[in-house]
Amino acid sequence: MSDMDTILTEYPTLRPRTDVYSTSHGATYAAAYNDGRTMLLLLLDGTIAVPFRGNVYHIPMHFWFPRVYPQEPPIVYVVPMRDMLLRSGAHTTPEGLVQVPYMNTWMRKPEASSLLELVRECQAAFSLEPPVMAKRSTSPPAPPPLPRQTVPVVPPLPPKANHASPTETEVPRVTMPAPPRPMNPAVTELHTKVHQQLSMRVADLHAAQTKSDAQLRMLLDDLERGAPALEDEMQRLRAVRDVCVANTQRLSTMMDTAKRTTWELEARPEPDVDHMMSATSLVENQLLQLMADDQAIEDTLYQLSRALYSEQLSLDRFIKHTRMLSREQFLKRALAQNIAHGLGWDAPVTGPATPT
């Protein structure tokens, strides 16, 4: 229990041990224990310091921990010494059972309760109404002792109907805790059984851990052997990634350039075919025009021949048009030859300039 360490640190006068608990006088909040059975429970016994009217008194207490703890609060008893008497009150029964409001809170919210707060609640309740009082001695008066420092005594409280007789002083006396009891045989047997079970469990866990360690070592060896191959593959993938990134950037640049060029070409007007080809001088332009006329006449003569062969044109008309076109073609070719010689071209520009 985690709160046991806190209690032992805060209250060094309390000591844990195991003892047999009789359920004949159980608490009302632990009705399951009120059947007269006896059971072995954990016990925290000792004294707690209680301030009362300017002085501090040590009240002997027993804190029994039920087996369902911490779902239920401890069963708390005031255990008076030989020179003390129980004093029932608002928080203490005549049997010494302590019932403080914090126990009801514990039953409602066990997850928010702690043993430390319970002990502090008992201290606060006992500081208002002590649960024990000192017995009045019936022996003859002893000779006056030597002067010494005496323990402060709490003044008696006003008498109540259900309190002790007026001859009893209602003040707890500072006492030392009783010596520890010898070990219970039942506890020893229980410790032996628990030790055997724990030893078997530890052996099983050790065997399972050894087997798991061997498997993990094999896996570690495999991982260490595969590390160089993984590193090589990572380097290759990095190189491929760099190439892909470079290609992506280059293609992106080319696509941007192509898009800009396409937009520029689409924005331009359609060119005039006649103005797409032009010479560098007037004479060359004349030569270009003569060659175009020569080719046009050549195409016309070809079409006239086809018309004659298909009997769509008479022979007389064919001869007439052929002579006229041939004469014009001859003149154009002759002029083209003269221009070519003038420009210094040795090769003939067109076919032989012979009249038909």
GROMACS .gro file of C-alpha atoms in nm:
model
  356
    1MET     CA    1   0.000   0.000   0.000
    2SER     CA    2   0.147   0.330  -0.107
    3ASP     CA    3  -0.010   0.530   0.175
    4MET     CA    4   0.145   0.296   0.436
    5ASP     CA    5   0.488   0.443   0.363
    6THR     CA    6   0.351   0.792   0.414
    7ILE     CA    7   0.192   0.698   0.747
    8LEU     CA    8   0.509   0.533   0.877
    9THR     CA    9   0.705   0.843   0.779
   10GLU     CA   10   0.461   1.091   0.931
   11TYR     CA   11   0.388   0.882   1.242
   12PRO     CA   12   0.696   0.684   1.350
   13THR     CA   13   0.511   0.571   1.666
   14LEU     CA   14   0.288   0.342   1.455
   15ARG     CA   15   0.412  -0.004   1.352
   16PRO     CA   16   0.257  -0.251   1.105
   17ARG     CA   17   0.209  -0.618   1.186
   18THR     CA   18  -0.041  -0.896   1.131
   19ASP     CA   19  -0.276  -1.029   1.397
   20VAL     CA   20  -0.600  -1.221   1.438
   21TYR     CA   21  -0.903  -0.994   1.435
   22SER     CA   22  -1.227  -1.096   1.604
   23THR     CA   23  -1.536  -0.976   1.417
   24SER     CA   24  -1.773  -0.988   1.712
   25HIS     CA   25  -1.744  -0.611   1.757
   26GLY     CA   26  -1.700  -0.488   1.402
   27ALA     CA   27  -1.783  -0.144   1.273
   28THR     CA   28  -2.125  -0.056   1.141
   29TYR     CA   29  -1.977   0.038   0.804
   30ALA     CA   30  -1.821  -0.311   0.782
   31ALA     CA   31  -2.125  -0.522   0.854
   32ALA     CA   32  -1.972  -0.816   0.667
   33TYR     CA   33  -1.732  -0.861   0.959
   34ASN     CA   34  -1.999  -0.864   1.232
   35ASP     CA   35  -2.058  -1.240   1.231
   36GLY     CA   36  -1.821  -1.347   1.510
   37ARG     CA   37  -1.553  -1.488   1.280
   38THR     CA   38  -1.180  -1.444   1.331
   39MET     CA   39  -0.944  -1.364   1.049
   40LEU     CA   40  -0.585  -1.266   0.996
   41LEU     CA   41  -0.561  -0.897   0.906
   42LEU     CA   42  -0.297  -0.632   0.879
   43LEU     CA   43  -0.276  -0.421   1.195
   44LEU     CA   44  -0.120  -0.081   1.246
   45ASP     CA   45  -0.076  -0.023   1.619
   46GLY     CA   46   0.095   0.240   1.828
   47THR     CA   47   0.013   0.588   1.950
   48ILE     CA   48  -0.084   0.912   1.784
   49ALA     CA   49  -0.013   1.254   1.929
   50VAL     CA   50  -0.324   1.452   2.023
   51PRO     CA   51  -0.306   1.815   2.137
   52PHE     CA   52  -0.551   1.901   2.415
   53ARG     CA   53  -0.567   2.230   2.603
   54GLY     CA   54  -0.210   2.328   2.530
   55ASN     CA   55  -0.054   1.985   2.595
   56VAL     CA   56   0.018   1.684   2.373
   57TYR     CA   57  -0.097   1.334   2.472
   58HIS     CA   58  -0.030   0.998   2.306
   59ILE     CA   59  -0.343   0.792   2.247
   60PRO     CA   60  -0.291   0.416   2.186
   61MET     CA   61  -0.467   0.311   1.865
   62HIS     CA   62  -0.533   0.003   1.651
   63PHE     CA   63  -0.596   0.040   1.277
   64TRP     CA   64  -0.726  -0.288   1.129
   65PHE     CA   65  -0.719  -0.312   0.749
   66PRO     CA   66  -1.001  -0.520   0.595
   67ARG     CA   67  -0.924  -0.747   0.303
   68VAL     CA   68  -1.115  -0.520   0.065
   69TYR     CA   69  -0.902  -0.220   0.161
   70PRO     CA   70  -0.896   0.049   0.021
   71GLN     CA   71  -1.256   0.002  -0.093
   72GLU     CA   72  -1.351   0.016   0.276
   73PRO     CA   73  -1.180   0.227   0.544
   74PRO     CA   74  -0.974   0.071   0.823
   75ILE     CA   75  -1.147  -0.041   1.143
   76VAL     CA   76  -1.014   0.192   1.412
   77TYR     CA   77  -1.009   0.115   1.784
   78VAL     CA   78  -0.880   0.302   2.086
   79VAL     CA   79  -0.686   0.051   2.298
   80PRO     CA   80  -0.639   0.191   2.651
   81MET     CA   81  -0.347   0.088   2.868
   82ARG     CA   82  -0.384  -0.055   3.220
   83ASP     CA   83  -0.389   0.286   3.378
   84MET     CA   84  -0.648   0.421   3.134
   85LEU     CA   85  -1.022   0.396   3.094
   86LEU     CA   86  -1.225   0.431   2.778
   87ARG     CA   87  -1.441   0.735   2.759
   88SER     CA   88  -1.729   0.707   2.513
   89GLY     CA   89  -1.826   1.015   2.323
   90ALA     CA   90  -1.945   1.148   1.990
   91HIS     CA   91  -1.675   0.960   1.798
   92THR     CA   92  -1.596   0.666   2.031
   93THR     CA   93  -1.818   0.378   2.142
   94PRO     CA   94  -1.791   0.214   2.486
   95GLU     CA   95  -1.598  -0.071   2.318
   96GLY     CA   96  -1.339   0.174   2.185
   97LEU     CA   97  -1.457   0.168   1.822
   98VAL     CA   98  -1.383   0.500   1.651
   99GLN     CA   99  -1.637   0.641   1.408
  100VAL     CA  100  -1.548   0.975   1.252
  101PRO     CA  101  -1.733   1.143   0.960
  102TYR     CA  102  -1.436   1.082   0.730
  103MET     CA  103  -1.517   0.708   0.731
  104ASN     CA  104  -1.857   0.775   0.573
  105THR     CA  105  -1.684   0.988   0.311
  106TRP     CA  106  -1.443   0.700   0.250
  107MET     CA  107  -1.732   0.461   0.185
  108ARG     CA  108  -1.878   0.699  -0.075
  109LYS     CA  109  -1.551   0.794  -0.246
  110PRO     CA  110  -1.278   0.540  -0.166
  111GLU     CA  111  -1.062   0.654  -0.457
  112ALA     CA  112  -1.038   1.005  -0.307
  113SER     CA  113  -0.958   0.892   0.050
  114SER     CA  114  -0.630   0.814   0.221
  115LEU     CA  115  -0.508   0.668   0.548
  116LEU     CA  116  -0.317   0.984   0.631
  117GLU     CA  117  -0.633   1.195   0.622
  118LEU     CA  118  -0.813   0.941   0.841
  119VAL     CA  119  -0.544   0.961   1.110
  120ARG     CA  120  -0.554   1.339   1.098
  121GLU     CA  121  -0.933   1.330   1.131
  122CYS     CA  122  -0.898   1.112   1.441
  123GLN     CA  123  -0.645   1.355   1.587
  124ALA     CA  124  -0.880   1.647   1.526
  125ALA     CA  125  -1.175   1.464   1.686
  126PHE     CA  126  -0.972   1.352   1.990
  127SER     CA  127  -0.834   1.703   2.042
  128LEU     CA  128  -1.191   1.817   2.107
  129GLU     CA  129  -1.298   1.515   2.313
  130PRO     CA  130  -1.030   1.272   2.441
  131PRO     CA  131  -1.133   0.904   2.411
  132VAL     CA  132  -0.952   0.788   2.728
  133MET     CA  133  -0.900   0.909   3.081
  134ALA     CA  134  -0.660   0.814   3.357
  135LYS     CA  135  -0.765   0.584   3.643
  136ARG     CA  136  -0.761   0.723   3.995
  137SER     CA  137  -0.508   0.532   4.203
  138THR     CA  138  -0.656   0.347   4.509
  139SER     CA  139  -0.321   0.270   4.679
  140PRO     CA  140  -0.218   0.460   4.995
  141PRO     CA  141  -0.049   0.788   4.930
  142ALA     CA  142   0.319   0.755   4.869
  143PRO     CA  143   0.575   0.985   5.023
  144PRO     CA  144   0.621   1.303   4.828
  145PRO     CA  145   0.865   1.245   4.542
  146LEU     CA  146   1.166   1.452   4.472
  147PRO     CA  147   1.104   1.763   4.267
  148ARG     CA  148   1.103   1.681   3.897
  149GLN     CA  149   0.937   1.788   3.578
  150THR     CA  150   0.594   1.633   3.558
  151VAL     CA  151   0.389   1.555   3.252
  152PRO     CA  152   0.112   1.809   3.201
  153VAL     CA  153  -0.231   1.681   3.285
  154VAL     CA  154  -0.546   1.776   3.102
  155PRO     CA  155  -0.807   1.933   3.331
  156PRO     CA  156  -1.117   1.717   3.377
  157LEU     CA  157  -1.411   1.777   3.146
  158PRO     CA  158  -1.760   1.848   3.280
  159PRO     CA  159  -1.927   1.523   3.389
  160LYS     CA  160  -2.184   1.359   3.160
  161ALA     CA  161  -2.455   1.106   3.232
  162ASN     CA  162  -2.294   0.825   3.035
  163HIS     CA  163  -1.935   0.900   3.141
  164ALA     CA  164  -1.728   0.733   3.409
  165SER     CA  165  -1.773   0.800   3.778
  166PRO     CA  166  -1.666   1.134   3.926
  167THR     CA  167  -1.376   0.964   4.099
  168GLU     CA  168  -1.205   0.909   3.763
  169THR     CA  169  -0.995   1.173   3.600
  170GLU     CA  170  -1.083   1.241   3.234
  171VAL     CA  171  -0.726   1.296   3.121
  172PRO     CA  172  -0.515   1.055   2.913
  173ARG     CA  173  -0.171   0.982   3.046
  174VAL     CA  174   0.144   0.964   2.840
  175THR     CA  175   0.230   0.596   2.800
  176MET     CA  176   0.477   0.392   2.605
  177PRO     CA  177   0.354   0.131   2.355
  178ALA     CA  178   0.347  -0.231   2.460
  179PRO     CA  179   0.635  -0.459   2.356
  180PRO     CA  180   0.583  -0.647   2.028
  181ARG     CA  181   0.405  -0.978   2.046
  182PRO     CA  182   0.572  -1.302   1.936
  183MET     CA  183   0.515  -1.417   1.580
  184ASN     CA  184   0.186  -1.595   1.528
  185PRO     CA  185   0.225  -1.956   1.397
  186ALA     CA  186  -0.052  -1.895   1.146
  187VAL     CA  187   0.136  -1.593   1.018
  188THR     CA  188   0.457  -1.797   0.991
  189GLU     CA  189   0.279  -2.067   0.791
  190LEU     CA  190   0.123  -1.804   0.569
  191HIS     CA  191   0.462  -1.645   0.509
  192THR     CA  192   0.606  -1.984   0.414
  193LYS     CA  193   0.331  -2.053   0.161
  194VAL     CA  194   0.361  -1.708   0.011
  195HIS     CA  195   0.738  -1.749  -0.013
  196GLN     CA  196   0.701  -2.082  -0.195
  197GLN     CA  197   0.450  -1.942  -0.441
  198LEU     CA  198   0.664  -1.637  -0.505
  199SER     CA  199   0.973  -1.854  -0.556
  200MET     CA  200   0.791  -2.069  -0.813
  201ARG     CA  201   0.660  -1.760  -0.987
  202VAL     CA  202   1.006  -1.603  -0.997
  203ALA     CA  203   1.154  -1.923  -1.142
  204ASP     CA  204   0.889  -1.932  -1.416
  205LEU     CA  205   0.945  -1.567  -1.495
  206HIS     CA  206   1.321  -1.621  -1.507
  207ALA     CA  207   1.285  -1.910  -1.754
  208ALA     CA  208   1.047  -1.712  -1.973
  209GLN     CA  209   1.277  -1.411  -1.960
  210THR     CA  210   1.579  -1.622  -2.056
  211LYS     CA  211   1.395  -1.763  -2.358
  212SER     CA  212   1.279  -1.418  -2.459
  213ASP     CA  213   1.633  -1.281  -2.425
  214ALA     CA  214   1.766  -1.551  -2.660
  215GLN     CA  215   1.504  -1.468  -2.921
  216LEU     CA  216   1.576  -1.099  -2.890
  217ARG     CA  217   1.951  -1.160  -2.932
  218MET     CA  218   1.887  -1.355  -3.254
  219LEU     CA  219   1.667  -1.075  -3.380
  220LEU     CA  220   1.933  -0.820  -3.288
  221ASP     CA  221   2.198  -1.015  -3.481
  222ASP     CA  222   1.973  -1.027  -3.788
  223LEU     CA  223   1.912  -0.654  -3.766
  224GLU     CA  224   2.283  -0.579  -3.732
  225ARG     CA  225   2.365  -0.794  -4.037
  226GLY     CA  226   2.097  -0.624  -4.241
  227ALA     CA  227   2.207  -0.272  -4.150
  228PRO     CA  228   2.477  -0.239  -4.428
  229ALA     CA  229   2.236  -0.361  -4.696
  230LEU     CA  230   1.974  -0.116  -4.577
  231GLU     CA  231   2.229   0.165  -4.584
  232ASP     CA  232   2.332   0.081  -4.943
  233GLU     CA  233   1.970   0.070  -5.050
  234MET     CA  234   1.909   0.403  -4.882
  235GLN     CA  235   2.202   0.561  -5.068
  236ARG     CA  236   2.076   0.424  -5.399
  237LEU     CA  237   1.728   0.555  -5.330
  238ARG     CA  238   1.872   0.895  -5.239
  239ALA     CA  239   2.058   0.906  -5.573
  240VAL     CA  240   1.741   0.811  -5.761
  241ARG     CA  241   1.551   1.074  -5.569
  242ASP     CA  242   1.807   1.342  -5.662
  243VAL     CA  243   1.788   1.245  -6.030
  244CYS     CA  244   1.410   1.251  -6.021
  245VAL     CA  245   1.411   1.592  -5.856
  246ALA     CA  246   1.652   1.729  -6.118
  247ASN     CA  247   1.446   1.585  -6.405
  248THR     CA  248   1.130   1.721  -6.253
  249GLN     CA  249   1.278   2.067  -6.229
  250ARG     CA  250   1.410   2.054  -6.587
  251LEU     CA  251   1.079   1.927  -6.726
  252SER     CA  252   0.893   2.190  -6.529
  253THR     CA  253   1.113   2.461  -6.679
  254MET     CA  254   1.066   2.323  -7.032
  255MET     CA  255   0.690   2.303  -6.986
  256ASP     CA  256   0.679   2.661  -6.865
  257THR     CA  257   0.882   2.774  -7.167
  258ALA     CA  258   0.660   2.578  -7.406
  259LYS     CA  259   0.347   2.727  -7.251
  260ARG     CA  260   0.484   3.080  -7.285
  261THR     CA  261   0.583   3.016  -7.648
  262THR     CA  262   0.240   2.871  -7.725
  263TRP     CA  263   0.069   3.172  -7.572
  264GLU     CA  264   0.289   3.409  -7.773
  265LEU     CA  265   0.224   3.225  -8.101
  266GLU     CA  266  -0.149   3.212  -8.037
  267ALA     CA  267  -0.148   3.585  -7.969
  268ARG     CA  268   0.018   3.665  -8.305
  269PRO     CA  269  -0.197   3.718  -8.619
  270GLU     CA  270  -0.187   3.461  -8.900
  271PRO     CA  271   0.095   3.545  -9.149
  272ASP     CA  272   0.035   3.627  -9.518
  273VAL     CA  273   0.182   3.352  -9.734
  274ASP     CA  274   0.268   3.594 -10.014
  275HIS     CA  275   0.479   3.806  -9.784
  276MET     CA  276   0.659   3.520  -9.614
  277MET     CA  277   0.914   3.484  -9.900
  278SER     CA  278   1.089   3.792 -10.036
  279ALA     CA  279   1.430   3.859 -10.188
  280THR     CA  280   1.691   4.100 -10.067
  281SER     CA  281   1.684   4.322 -10.379
  282LEU     CA  282   1.449   4.443 -10.649
  283VAL     CA  283   1.617   4.233 -10.921
  284GLU     CA  284   1.592   3.920 -10.713
  285ASN     CA  285   1.226   3.992 -10.645
  286GLN     CA  286   1.173   4.022 -11.023
  287LEU     CA  287   1.352   3.689 -11.074
  288LEU     CA  288   1.135   3.528 -10.807
  289GLN     CA  289   0.821   3.657 -10.977
  290LEU     CA  290   0.940   3.529 -11.319
  291MET     CA  291   1.002   3.184 -11.178
  292ALA     CA  292   0.657   3.180 -11.019
  293ASP     CA  293   0.498   3.281 -11.351
  294ASP     CA  294   0.698   3.010 -11.531
  295GLN     CA  295   0.571   2.744 -11.295
  296ALA     CA  296   0.216   2.872 -11.329
  297ILE     CA  297   0.237   2.853 -11.711
  298GLU     CA  298   0.380   2.503 -11.681
  299ASP     CA  299   0.084   2.395 -11.470
  300THR     CA  300  -0.159   2.556 -11.716
  301LEU     CA  301  -0.006   2.369 -12.011
  302TYR     CA  302  -0.040   2.045 -11.816
  303GLN     CA  303  -0.406   2.107 -11.751
  304LEU     CA  304  -0.465   2.193 -12.121
  305SER     CA  305  -0.307   1.861 -12.219
  306ARG     CA  306  -0.536   1.671 -11.983
  307ALA     CA  307  -0.838   1.857 -12.122
  308LEU     CA  308  -0.734   1.766 -12.478
  309TYR     CA  309  -0.687   1.400 -12.393
  310SER     CA  310  -1.026   1.386 -12.223
  311GLU     CA  311  -1.184   1.552 -12.528
  312GLN     CA  312  -1.299   1.845 -12.321
  313LEU     CA  313  -1.101   2.085 -12.541
  314SER     CA  314  -1.080   2.092 -12.920
  315LEU     CA  315  -0.749   2.065 -13.098
  316ASP     CA  316  -0.770   2.412 -13.249
  317ARG     CA  317  -0.827   2.580 -12.919
  318PHE     CA  318  -0.556   2.369 -12.759
  319ILE     CA  319  -0.302   2.474 -13.022
  320LYS     CA  320  -0.403   2.838 -12.995
  321HIS     CA  321  -0.368   2.855 -12.614
  322THR     CA  322  -0.053   2.645 -12.614
  323ARG     CA  323   0.124   2.875 -12.859
  324MET     CA  324   0.028   3.183 -12.664
  325LEU     CA  325   0.139   3.040 -12.328
  326SER     CA  326   0.459   2.895 -12.473
  327ARG     CA  327   0.556   3.231 -12.619
  328GLU     CA  328   0.495   3.400 -12.283
  329GLN     CA  329   0.687   3.127 -12.101
  330PHE     CA  330   0.979   3.166 -12.340
  331LEU     CA  331   1.001   3.538 -12.279
  332LYS     CA  332   0.988   3.494 -11.903
  333ARG     CA  333   1.253   3.224 -11.906
  334ALA     CA  334   1.481   3.431 -12.129
  335LEU     CA  335   1.448   3.728 -11.896
  336ALA     CA  336   1.516   3.504 -11.597
  337GLN     CA  337   1.831   3.370 -11.766
  338ASN     CA  338   1.957   3.721 -11.828
  339ILE     CA  339   1.893   3.821 -11.466
  340ALA     CA  340   2.073   3.508 -11.342
  341HIS     CA  341   2.377   3.584 -11.558
  342GLY     CA  342   2.371   3.938 -11.432
  343LEU     CA  343   2.377   3.817 -11.075
  344GLY     CA  344   2.668   3.586 -11.151
  345TRP     CA  345   2.476   3.257 -11.134
  346ASP     CA  346   2.622   2.995 -11.367
  347ALA     CA  347   2.352   2.728 -11.330
  348PRO     CA  348   2.032   2.775 -11.532
  349VAL     CA  349   1.740   2.897 -11.329
  350THR     CA  350   1.475   2.712 -11.531
  351GLY     CA  351   1.453   2.469 -11.817
  352PRO     CA  352   1.565   2.558 -12.172
  353ALA     CA  353   1.407   2.874 -12.303
  354THR     CA  354   1.290   2.746 -12.645
  355PRO     CA  355   0.971   2.868 -12.809
  356THR     CA  356   0.708   2.623 -12.906
   0.00000   0.00000   0.00000
